[in-house]
mmCIF file of C-alpha atoms in Angstrom:
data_model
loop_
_atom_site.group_PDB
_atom_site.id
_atom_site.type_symbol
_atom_site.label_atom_id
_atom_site.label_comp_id
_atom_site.label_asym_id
_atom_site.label_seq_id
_atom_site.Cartn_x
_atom_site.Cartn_y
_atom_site.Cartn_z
ATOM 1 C CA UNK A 525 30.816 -10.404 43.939
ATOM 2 C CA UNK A 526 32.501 -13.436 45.957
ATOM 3 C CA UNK A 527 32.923 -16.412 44.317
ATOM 4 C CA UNK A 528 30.975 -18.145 47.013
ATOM 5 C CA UNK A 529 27.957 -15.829 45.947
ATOM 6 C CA UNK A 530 28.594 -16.746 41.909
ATOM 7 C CA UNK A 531 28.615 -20.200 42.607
ATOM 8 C CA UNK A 532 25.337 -20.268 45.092
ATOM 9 C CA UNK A 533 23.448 -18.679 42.275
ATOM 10 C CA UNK A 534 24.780 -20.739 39.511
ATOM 11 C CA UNK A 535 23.519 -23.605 41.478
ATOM 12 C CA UNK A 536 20.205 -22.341 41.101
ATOM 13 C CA UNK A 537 20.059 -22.068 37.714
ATOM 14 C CA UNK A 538 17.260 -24.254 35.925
ATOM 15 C CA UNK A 539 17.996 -25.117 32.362
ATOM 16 C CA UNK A 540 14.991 -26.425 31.973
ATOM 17 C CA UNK A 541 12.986 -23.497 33.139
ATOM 18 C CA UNK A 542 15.190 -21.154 31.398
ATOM 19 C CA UNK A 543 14.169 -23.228 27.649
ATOM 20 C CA UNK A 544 10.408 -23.090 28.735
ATOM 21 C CA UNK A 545 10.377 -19.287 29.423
ATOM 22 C CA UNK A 546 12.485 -18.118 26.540
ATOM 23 C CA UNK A 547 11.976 -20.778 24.069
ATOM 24 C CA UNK A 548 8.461 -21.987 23.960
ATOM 25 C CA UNK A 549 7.943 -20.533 20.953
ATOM 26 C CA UNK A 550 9.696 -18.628 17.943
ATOM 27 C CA UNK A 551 9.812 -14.945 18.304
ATOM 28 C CA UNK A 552 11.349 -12.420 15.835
ATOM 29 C CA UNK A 553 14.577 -12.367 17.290
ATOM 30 C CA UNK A 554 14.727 -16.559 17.417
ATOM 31 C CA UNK A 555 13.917 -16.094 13.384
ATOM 32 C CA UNK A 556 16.393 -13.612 13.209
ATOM 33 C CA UNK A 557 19.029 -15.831 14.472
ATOM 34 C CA UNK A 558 17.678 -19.231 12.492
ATOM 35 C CA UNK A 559 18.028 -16.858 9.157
ATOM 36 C CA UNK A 560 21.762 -15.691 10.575
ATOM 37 C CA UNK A 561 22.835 -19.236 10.852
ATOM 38 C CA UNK A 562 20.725 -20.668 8.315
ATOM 39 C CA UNK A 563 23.234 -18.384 6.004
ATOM 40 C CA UNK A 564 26.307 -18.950 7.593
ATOM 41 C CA UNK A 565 26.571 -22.184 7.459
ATOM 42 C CA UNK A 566 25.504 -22.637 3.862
ATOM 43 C CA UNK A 567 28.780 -21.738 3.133
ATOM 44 C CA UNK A 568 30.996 -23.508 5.658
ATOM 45 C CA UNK A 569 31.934 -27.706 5.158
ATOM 46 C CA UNK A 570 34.128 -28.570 8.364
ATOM 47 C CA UNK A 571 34.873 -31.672 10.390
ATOM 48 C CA UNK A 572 34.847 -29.701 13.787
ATOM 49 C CA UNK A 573 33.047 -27.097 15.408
ATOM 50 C CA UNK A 574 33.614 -26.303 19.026
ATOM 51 C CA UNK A 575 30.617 -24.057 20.363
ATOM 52 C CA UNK A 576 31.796 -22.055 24.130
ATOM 53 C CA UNK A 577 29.366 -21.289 26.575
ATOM 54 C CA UNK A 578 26.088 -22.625 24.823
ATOM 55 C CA UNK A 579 23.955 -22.873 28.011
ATOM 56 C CA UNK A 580 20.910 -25.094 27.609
ATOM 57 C CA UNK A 581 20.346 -23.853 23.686
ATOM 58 C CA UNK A 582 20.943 -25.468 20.793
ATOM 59 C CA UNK A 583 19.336 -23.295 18.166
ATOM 60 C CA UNK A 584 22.831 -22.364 17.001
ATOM 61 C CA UNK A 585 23.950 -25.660 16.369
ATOM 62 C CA UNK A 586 20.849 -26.793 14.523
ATOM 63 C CA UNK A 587 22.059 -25.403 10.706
ATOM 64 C CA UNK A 588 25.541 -26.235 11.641
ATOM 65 C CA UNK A 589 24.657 -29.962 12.664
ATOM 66 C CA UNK A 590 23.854 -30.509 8.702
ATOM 67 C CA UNK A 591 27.437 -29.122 7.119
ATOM 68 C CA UNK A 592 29.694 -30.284 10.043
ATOM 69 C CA UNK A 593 30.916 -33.408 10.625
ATOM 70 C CA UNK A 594 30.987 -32.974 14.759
ATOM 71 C CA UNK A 595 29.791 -30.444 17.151
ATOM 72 C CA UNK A 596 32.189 -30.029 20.434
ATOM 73 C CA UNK A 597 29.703 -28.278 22.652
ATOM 74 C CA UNK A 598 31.434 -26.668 26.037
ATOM 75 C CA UNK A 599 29.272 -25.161 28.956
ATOM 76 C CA UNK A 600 30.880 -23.790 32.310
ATOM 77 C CA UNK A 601 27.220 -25.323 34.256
ATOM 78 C CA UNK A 602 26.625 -28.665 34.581
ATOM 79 C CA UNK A 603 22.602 -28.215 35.009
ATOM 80 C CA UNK A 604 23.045 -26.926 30.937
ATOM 81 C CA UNK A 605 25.398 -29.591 30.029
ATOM 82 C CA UNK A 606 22.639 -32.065 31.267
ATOM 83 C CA UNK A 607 20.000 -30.856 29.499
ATOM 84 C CA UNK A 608 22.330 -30.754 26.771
ATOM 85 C CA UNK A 609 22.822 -34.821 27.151
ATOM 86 C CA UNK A 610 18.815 -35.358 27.001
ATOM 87 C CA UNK A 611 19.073 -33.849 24.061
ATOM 88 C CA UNK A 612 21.443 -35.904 22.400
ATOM 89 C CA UNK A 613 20.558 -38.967 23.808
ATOM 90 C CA UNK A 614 16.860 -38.647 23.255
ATOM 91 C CA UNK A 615 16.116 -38.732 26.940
ATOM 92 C CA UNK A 616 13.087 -36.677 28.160
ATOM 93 C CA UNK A 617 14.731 -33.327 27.644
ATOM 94 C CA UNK A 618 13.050 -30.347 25.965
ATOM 95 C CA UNK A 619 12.031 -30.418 22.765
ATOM 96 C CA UNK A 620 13.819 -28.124 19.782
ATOM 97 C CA UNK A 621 11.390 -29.638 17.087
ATOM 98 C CA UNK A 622 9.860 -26.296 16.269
ATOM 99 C CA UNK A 623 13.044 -25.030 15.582
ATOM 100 C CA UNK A 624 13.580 -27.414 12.829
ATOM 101 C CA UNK A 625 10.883 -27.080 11.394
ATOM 102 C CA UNK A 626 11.346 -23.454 11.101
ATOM 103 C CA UNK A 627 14.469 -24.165 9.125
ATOM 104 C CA UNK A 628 13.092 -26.847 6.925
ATOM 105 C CA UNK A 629 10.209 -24.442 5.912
ATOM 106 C CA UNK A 630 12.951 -21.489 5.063
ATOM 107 C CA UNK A 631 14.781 -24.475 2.943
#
């Protein structure tokens, strides 16, 4: 594939719509994956993380935002780092909450 052709079709990409189709709501494979790094970072204390490549999602990060002292998040597409920055600045972005909850339940 050209590189012309990778980079039309990354332009299309929609964060957004991408969080609303596969992250609406919590299926086995999302609990699976809270559990995973529910566990893993129970036993990590660290003053960095760098996450690669984390597209729109932050379901990774959510456990490791309450061990580590900061979160370097990378992402190749700047239509994920955006909805990345709503996120973290509180700015009309899409909403993880059920995903925390999840967590504080399995606390």
């Amino acid at each position: 594939m050209s590189r012309y052709i990778e980079a039309k079709n990354q332009s299309k990409f929609n964060g957004l719509k991408y969080l609303e189709e596969y992250y609406f709501r919590i299926r086995n494979i999302e609990k699976f994956l809270l559990k995973f790094y529910h566990e893993a970072y129970k036993k990590i204390n660290g003053k960095k993380l760098l996450e690669i490549g984390g597209g729109p999602v932050i379901i990774p990060l959510i456990s490791a935002s309450r061990k580590i002292d900061r979160i370097i998040f990378s992402e190749f597409l700047k239509e994920n780092r955006d909805q990345i920055k709503k996120f973290v600045t509180n700015s009309k972005s899409y909403s993880f909450n059920i995903f925390n909850i999840c967590i504080i339940i399995s606390n």
